[in-house]
């Protein structure tokens, strides 16, 4: 009976033509094929792989993802066509792309305490912040070359400042901590080290009256903004001020944690303060030269004009927000996650609506990190307290991939080198999942 | 004609002559005077005239008296103007002869006799008649005992009567007859003939006919109530469910349920398509007995081969059982939609946000967590456990920041409400510790260090209170320890962060103490409590102080130091109390699992009693800004309610139960031990006996 039914089913076929934007070795002939309509993504992938194998015998099988009318196929083709109301009579144009999934799991970078901040904006190293008060530089994602010490509380935010510098390997980073301070660090990534080099901050910002929660550096690289539990956002100059003769603020500081330390460090003051949030500013993003986005526990997302310090746009979403990123289509979509398991994406260009344009709800706990892919308009990642990092594509409501390597809460996550996902969590490990083809 | 009559007639004749003399224009017809005179009141006059002039014999007087009585009766009926004057006579309607021999006639109002006027004798009257030309008009009224002078008008009437005319000149007794009836076109004349006699006597023939009928009825020849004819046919398939037709059966009629009419499948030889296949019959066996078809069609070649109904006996027996066991009575059922009985409450969706799901857990304690407290900004949460540990956690991540080992089971913990004073008050055993959390910036830390410093053991400066509590510097964790006499159950801060209160349930007169941190001073303002104190809370805005004892809640005014209110929850044992941030509403949780909401402005009785937990309520809490409140209980649940308090005083608070939060597990019979709201988010923290703290988010 089943066999009969099966034959009935297979007799239904759809004519498809495969197209792709991938480079030539992965292109299949554009002739149309008749494929059984009950094929799902896996079956389609198999067909494409076989076609490629026919063309090149040395070809290694690899998974593909399929797009029909700008939507990823996530169910049997027949069902998909029915759901989308696409006629099965015509030749179906299917575009295939590389499946987005981590292919390789690198060795985790071990920390002494919870990894609370990570920045992978520089392809040559990873910056992590840790609850033991130290920030670390991991060169190539494997070796810890520098330990940035000086914070007396847990480092909660870290950001690489993309400054154009005279020397190639000199980098600036900024970290924020629960000890209410921001520190700027400078290190030379070029020097070869056997042991992790301990370096100290060259500049300290102490004006926040409560824990610093988030840091973002300006695209130009000469400013840093920080959001804090004291409900304010402060902007700071990155410049090394001894050149400017900013001698007034130079003073000897005695650190409470380490009385022996007598090193002279610069103290900076905030150039401006953006006031408006009513609660902890949990996340700040500085995507363009003149605009800062901020998310707060007062359930709002605000956009600020850097020049005037005024709020230019705000939106209330009803949940306490933990993370925020701006990117996607023409770098205008806002993605935010907060005190519920739903990742929401808004389009601030749409006037008069507060409804998110996308909602992804596969997580089961608070979302702690959400980042757009730097190049792709469609891809983003999210990390959650349920211990999972998920990769998302705007073209489907299901996660593309779930990275389940963390044993505890994931506190931070970022893209690295365009093809890796780095995530740090409460299990004191930084996981690097690489080989993601986008 | 009697002699007296003749005499008076003669007198009146004389008088009439005199009248004629006076007024010669009036003709005198004496012959008629007597006949008309005794008919009307004028006759009285004429009588009176007669009597006043003539002396009478006693017999005459008697007759006249009788006459008078009769005349007076008639005069009463008349409407002449004279009668409107009240009679002066007080003797009433008795014959005047009763007073004939008396000096008086009747009595006046004071009871004195009214004397009769002296009668003029004949000479006097004669002389008077000679002297006064008008004396002939005067008449003596014997009844009222006075003389009456007739007016000219009255005399004129008398004259007319004497002449046999109508008394008044303007009345025309012979007016021409106006024939009002229209005689034209009338066929018959209106008969004026009287009714004939035969109309009034019963008919003989009719009587005979009646007798005939009566005899016929008696003989039974005539019958009434013809028996109704039963219709020979009746509608077999008719609808007998109509109640009206069956009314006459007396009992209220319940129509029997209609069976389905027989169809083709019930034929003895149905078509093939009605007969189930063997598979189908087998499948019936798999169904529930009640779902199985009652009748399975079968085929027989002829009606002869149809067997007897096999269930006949069984069904007959069942029917008998039904009749025996189920009396057919109509049950009066009230048809009420249960939904309509429910109070109209706003839907839960409109009342969002409220805590719903647990996303974060704070694990680390090794014993039941007795108490939690959240810092004002909502960044930190402190917890105290029976394992003697006090921990500070980061709310956002669940990271344990700091641990103090107190060494004794922590009963209660409270964070100073000032953001610049991150001090924890911890009650454990007989001691209350003030711990420096070290969370502030450098300047604040200095200030706190100063504040939390006691030079020497402060004793003996204020006898009573000092003996209750001593302030000692804590060596291990830089802080202050307040050593109490008895076990301290709760510690609560005043909103300004300087005062705090501790409760020792077994402390008798020193059960409730108020301490001042800046002066390191302890006061004992409330000495008299009837029942053991449970907890004490400061009013959020005014200088009031709430002490909940096991029986009631007492509200004190601290500025005047007197009891201003006593709230009576009527519960067995109060376990917890929380004050609405507005200050006018109080919720009280009890050991029997009930919760009471008090509106302080309304009365000292609960405004509402809220659904009961199956076990003891351990704590109740209000949210600082959202209209939420919660209760937690030993049944491992926390109930979340919407409690809207309106600024309009006429509107009662709106209370809607929202959610039951599960998640904790029971340990040693205890469930959730404490619940607190996040100060800024609609989140609820619960501390459980399973040593876990949970955060429920919206």
Tab-separated table of N, CA, C and O in Angstrom, chain B residues 231-295:
chain	number	residue	atom	x	y	z
B	231	UNK	N	-63.051	9.921	18.626
B	231	UNK	CA	-62.823	9.746	17.192
B	231	UNK	C	-62.389	8.307	16.915
B	231	UNK	O	-61.579	7.761	17.667
B	232	UNK	N	-62.950	7.700	15.940
B	232	UNK	CA	-62.636	6.286	15.681
B	232	UNK	C	-61.184	6.072	15.242
B	232	UNK	O	-60.636	5.006	15.414
B	233	UNK	N	-60.534	7.123	14.724
B	233	UNK	CA	-59.141	6.967	14.282
B	233	UNK	C	-58.275	7.998	14.986
B	233	UNK	O	-58.755	9.040	15.390
B	234	UNK	N	-57.007	7.684	15.135
B	234	UNK	CA	-56.087	8.697	15.660
B	234	UNK	C	-54.786	8.634	14.893
B	234	UNK	O	-54.465	7.612	14.275
B	235	UNK	N	-54.030	9.715	14.978
B	235	UNK	CA	-52.806	9.841	14.172
B	235	UNK	C	-51.697	9.039	14.841
B	235	UNK	O	-51.186	9.419	15.906
B	236	UNK	N	-51.403	7.922	14.249
B	236	UNK	CA	-50.434	7.023	14.868
B	236	UNK	C	-49.047	7.657	14.936
B	236	UNK	O	-48.359	7.606	15.938
B	237	UNK	N	-48.648	8.313	13.853
B	237	UNK	CA	-47.301	8.889	13.802
B	237	UNK	C	-47.304	10.358	14.187
B	237	UNK	O	-46.362	11.064	13.950
B	238	UNK	N	-48.387	10.766	14.760
B	238	UNK	CA	-48.505	12.185	15.117
B	238	UNK	C	-47.482	12.590	16.170
B	238	UNK	O	-46.916	11.768	16.889
B	239	UNK	N	-47.292	13.824	16.259
B	239	UNK	CA	-46.291	14.362	17.186
B	239	UNK	C	-46.949	14.521	18.544
B	239	UNK	O	-47.716	15.448	18.771
B	240	UNK	N	-46.677	13.582	19.440
B	240	UNK	CA	-47.303	13.674	20.763
B	240	UNK	C	-46.417	14.428	21.741
B	240	UNK	O	-46.612	14.378	22.923
B	241	UNK	N	-45.446	15.118	21.183
B	241	UNK	CA	-44.540	15.826	22.084
B	241	UNK	C	-45.104	17.177	22.498
B	241	UNK	O	-44.579	17.810	23.390
B	242	UNK	N	-46.189	17.593	21.812
B	242	UNK	CA	-46.708	18.906	22.171
B	242	UNK	C	-47.327	18.830	23.560
B	242	UNK	O	-48.169	17.967	23.835
B	243	UNK	N	-46.874	19.670	24.407
B	243	UNK	CA	-47.249	19.582	25.812
B	243	UNK	C	-48.714	19.957	25.992
B	243	UNK	O	-49.421	19.381	26.821
B	244	UNK	N	-49.195	20.899	25.194
B	244	UNK	CA	-50.548	21.417	25.389
B	244	UNK	C	-51.574	20.298	25.287
B	244	UNK	O	-52.527	20.238	26.067
B	245	UNK	N	-51.390	19.393	24.366
B	245	UNK	CA	-52.369	18.327	24.167
B	245	UNK	C	-52.399	17.381	25.347
B	245	UNK	O	-53.407	16.762	25.627
B	246	UNK	N	-51.293	17.256	25.991
B	246	UNK	CA	-51.192	16.264	27.047
B	246	UNK	C	-51.358	16.868	28.434
B	246	UNK	O	-51.086	16.213	29.424
B	247	UNK	N	-51.819	18.056	28.457
B	247	UNK	CA	-52.004	18.760	29.737
B	247	UNK	C	-52.967	18.003	30.633
B	247	UNK	O	-52.774	17.902	31.823
B	248	UNK	N	-54.031	17.490	30.019
B	248	UNK	CA	-55.114	16.948	30.834
B	248	UNK	C	-54.722	15.676	31.557
B	248	UNK	O	-55.490	15.161	32.352
B	249	UNK	N	-53.532	15.151	31.264
B	249	UNK	CA	-53.125	13.958	31.992
B	249	UNK	C	-52.790	14.281	33.429
B	249	UNK	O	-52.503	13.380	34.193
B	250	UNK	N	-52.799	15.535	33.744
B	250	UNK	CA	-52.632	15.899	35.143
B	250	UNK	C	-51.197	16.172	35.485
B	250	UNK	O	-50.813	17.308	35.707
B	251	UNK	N	-50.363	15.150	35.476
B	251	UNK	CA	-48.956	15.353	35.814
B	251	UNK	C	-48.298	16.159	34.711
B	251	UNK	O	-48.755	16.167	33.570
B	252	UNK	N	-47.213	16.798	35.078
B	252	UNK	CA	-46.496	17.535	34.048
B	252	UNK	C	-45.923	16.520	33.071
B	252	UNK	O	-45.379	15.495	33.462
B	253	UNK	N	-46.106	16.807	31.846
B	253	UNK	CA	-45.861	15.807	30.819
B	253	UNK	C	-44.451	15.942	30.281
B	253	UNK	O	-44.022	17.031	29.911
B	254	UNK	N	-43.715	14.878	30.284
B	254	UNK	CA	-42.379	14.889	29.698
B	254	UNK	C	-42.424	14.035	28.452
B	254	UNK	O	-42.632	12.819	28.535
B	255	UNK	N	-42.310	14.611	27.306
B	255	UNK	CA	-42.376	13.790	26.102
B	255	UNK	C	-41.195	12.828	26.048
B	255	UNK	O	-40.072	13.174	26.400
B	256	UNK	N	-41.474	11.636	25.663
B	256	UNK	CA	-40.414	10.643	25.538
B	256	UNK	C	-39.556	10.998	24.340
B	256	UNK	O	-40.033	11.603	23.384
B	257	UNK	N	-38.284	10.672	24.408
B	257	UNK	CA	-37.442	10.989	23.254
B	257	UNK	C	-37.899	10.212	22.035
B	257	UNK	O	-38.333	9.068	22.125
B	258	UNK	N	-37.812	10.880	20.916
B	258	UNK	CA	-38.298	10.272	19.661
B	258	UNK	C	-37.262	9.311	19.118
B	258	UNK	O	-36.115	9.677	18.935
B	259	UNK	N	-37.635	8.127	18.865
B	259	UNK	CA	-36.689	7.243	18.183
B	259	UNK	C	-36.624	7.593	16.709
B	259	UNK	O	-37.556	8.181	16.152
B	260	UNK	N	-35.509	7.257	16.135
B	260	UNK	CA	-35.378	7.500	14.703
B	260	UNK	C	-36.318	6.571	13.955
B	260	UNK	O	-36.518	5.415	14.357
B	261	UNK	N	-36.887	7.063	12.910
B	261	UNK	CA	-37.779	6.201	12.139
B	261	UNK	C	-36.954	5.116	11.456
B	261	UNK	O	-35.779	5.303	11.136
B	262	UNK	N	-37.591	4.020	11.294
B	262	UNK	CA	-36.889	2.902	10.677
B	262	UNK	C	-36.534	3.241	9.244
B	262	UNK	O	-37.314	3.870	8.522
B	263	UNK	N	-35.362	2.827	8.826
B	263	UNK	CA	-34.925	3.106	7.456
B	263	UNK	C	-34.744	1.826	6.683
B	263	UNK	O	-35.117	0.730	7.143
B	264	UNK	N	-34.153	1.960	5.557
B	264	UNK	CA	-33.957	0.780	4.714
B	264	UNK	C	-33.055	-0.251	5.368
B	264	UNK	O	-33.250	-1.450	5.216
B	265	UNK	N	-32.067	0.243	6.110
B	265	UNK	CA	-31.097	-0.701	6.650
B	265	UNK	C	-31.746	-1.608	7.696
B	265	UNK	O	-31.218	-2.667	8.012
B	266	UNK	N	-32.893	-1.201	8.229
B	266	UNK	CA	-33.528	-2.046	9.225
B	266	UNK	C	-34.506	-3.032	8.587
B	266	UNK	O	-35.222	-3.752	9.287
B	267	UNK	N	-34.538	-2.996	7.315
B	267	UNK	CA	-35.367	-3.975	6.612
B	267	UNK	C	-34.789	-5.374	6.832
B	267	UNK	O	-33.611	-5.533	7.151
B	268	UNK	N	-35.633	-6.410	6.703
B	268	UNK	CA	-35.101	-7.774	6.878
B	268	UNK	C	-34.247	-8.169	5.688
B	268	UNK	O	-33.428	-9.066	5.750
B	269	UNK	N	-34.403	-7.430	4.602
B	269	UNK	CA	-33.641	-7.772	3.405
B	269	UNK	C	-33.124	-6.496	2.762
B	269	UNK	O	-33.601	-6.067	1.717
B	270	UNK	N	-32.160	-5.853	3.440
B	270	UNK	CA	-31.714	-4.565	2.909
B	270	UNK	C	-30.818	-4.743	1.686
B	270	UNK	O	-30.345	-5.844	1.410
B	271	UNK	N	-30.604	-3.656	0.989
B	271	UNK	CA	-29.710	-3.713	-0.166
B	271	UNK	C	-28.301	-3.991	0.308
B	271	UNK	O	-27.952	-3.774	1.479
B	272	UNK	N	-27.488	-4.410	-0.641
B	272	UNK	CA	-26.127	-4.831	-0.323
B	272	UNK	C	-25.351	-3.713	0.364
B	272	UNK	O	-24.604	-3.929	1.314
B	273	UNK	N	-25.573	-2.463	-0.101
B	273	UNK	CA	-24.717	-1.391	0.395
B	273	UNK	C	-24.925	-1.100	1.889
B	273	UNK	O	-24.079	-0.499	2.524
B	274	UNK	N	-26.046	-1.586	2.439
B	274	UNK	CA	-26.268	-1.346	3.868
B	274	UNK	C	-25.561	-2.358	4.739
B	274	UNK	O	-25.376	-2.152	5.926
B	275	UNK	N	-25.178	-3.475	4.140
B	275	UNK	CA	-24.622	-4.559	4.950
B	275	UNK	C	-23.137	-4.295	5.170
B	275	UNK	O	-22.382	-4.107	4.214
B	276	UNK	N	-22.707	-4.215	6.427
B	276	UNK	CA	-21.275	-3.974	6.660
B	276	UNK	C	-20.451	-5.189	6.289
B	276	UNK	O	-20.914	-6.327	6.408
B	277	UNK	N	-19.223	-4.917	5.873
B	277	UNK	CA	-18.325	-6.016	5.560
B	277	UNK	C	-17.807	-6.602	6.862
B	277	UNK	O	-17.963	-6.015	7.947
B	278	UNK	N	-17.145	-7.704	6.744
B	278	UNK	CA	-16.630	-8.370	7.937
B	278	UNK	C	-15.591	-7.482	8.622
B	278	UNK	O	-15.538	-7.404	9.844
B	279	UNK	N	-14.797	-6.777	7.801
B	279	UNK	CA	-13.776	-5.888	8.372
B	279	UNK	C	-14.410	-4.819	9.250
B	279	UNK	O	-13.953	-4.513	10.337
B	280	UNK	N	-15.484	-4.289	8.709
B	280	UNK	CA	-16.162	-3.233	9.472
B	280	UNK	C	-16.713	-3.777	10.781
B	280	UNK	O	-16.611	-3.137	11.830
B	281	UNK	N	-17.279	-4.970	10.680
B	281	UNK	CA	-17.825	-5.570	11.899
B	281	UNK	C	-16.715	-5.808	12.911
B	281	UNK	O	-16.864	-5.532	14.094
B	282	UNK	N	-15.575	-6.229	12.415
B	282	UNK	CA	-14.444	-6.418	13.322
B	282	UNK	C	-13.995	-5.093	13.924
B	282	UNK	O	-13.625	-5.021	15.092
B	283	UNK	N	-14.041	-4.077	13.078
B	283	UNK	CA	-13.578	-2.779	13.593
B	283	UNK	C	-14.519	-2.251	14.678
B	283	UNK	O	-14.104	-1.504	15.552
B	284	UNK	N	-15.800	-2.679	14.615
B	284	UNK	CA	-16.719	-2.249	15.676
B	284	UNK	C	-16.257	-2.756	17.030
B	284	UNK	O	-16.446	-2.110	18.055
B	285	UNK	N	-15.632	-3.915	17.012
B	285	UNK	CA	-15.211	-4.496	18.274
B	285	UNK	C	-14.119	-3.653	18.935
B	285	UNK	O	-13.959	-3.686	20.144
B	286	UNK	N	-13.402	-2.915	18.103
B	286	UNK	CA	-12.330	-2.091	18.670
B	286	UNK	C	-12.850	-0.786	19.252
B	286	UNK	O	-12.168	-0.126	20.012
B	287	UNK	N	-14.073	-0.458	18.858
B	287	UNK	CA	-14.592	0.840	19.325
B	287	UNK	C	-15.042	0.722	20.776
B	287	UNK	O	-15.201	-0.374	21.314
B	288	UNK	N	-15.275	1.864	21.346
B	288	UNK	CA	-15.852	1.877	22.679
B	288	UNK	C	-17.260	1.312	22.611
B	288	UNK	O	-17.944	1.464	21.593
B	289	UNK	N	-17.676	0.691	23.672
B	289	UNK	CA	-18.966	0.038	23.633
B	289	UNK	C	-20.084	1.036	23.341
B	289	UNK	O	-21.057	0.732	22.664
B	290	UNK	N	-19.913	2.248	23.858
B	290	UNK	CA	-20.978	3.237	23.659
B	290	UNK	C	-20.995	3.782	22.241
B	290	UNK	O	-22.007	4.277	21.776
B	291	UNK	N	-19.830	3.727	21.595
B	291	UNK	CA	-19.765	4.275	20.246
B	291	UNK	C	-20.203	3.263	19.186
B	291	UNK	O	-20.457	3.624	18.054
B	292	UNK	N	-20.247	2.017	19.565
B	292	UNK	CA	-20.601	0.971	18.598
B	292	UNK	C	-22.001	1.202	18.061
B	292	UNK	O	-22.890	1.629	18.803
B	293	UNK	N	-22.226	0.888	16.816
B	293	UNK	CA	-23.590	1.017	16.292
B	293	UNK	C	-24.495	-0.004	16.983
B	293	UNK	O	-24.095	-1.147	17.227
B	294	UNK	N	-25.711	0.433	17.308
B	294	UNK	CA	-26.624	-0.423	18.078
B	294	UNK	C	-27.183	-1.547	17.213
B	294	UNK	O	-27.548	-2.602	17.686
B	295	UNK	N	-27.276	-1.253	15.959
B	295	UNK	CA	-27.947	-2.213	15.074
B	295	UNK	C	-27.066	-2.467	13.870
B	295	UNK	O	-26.608	-1.527	13.213
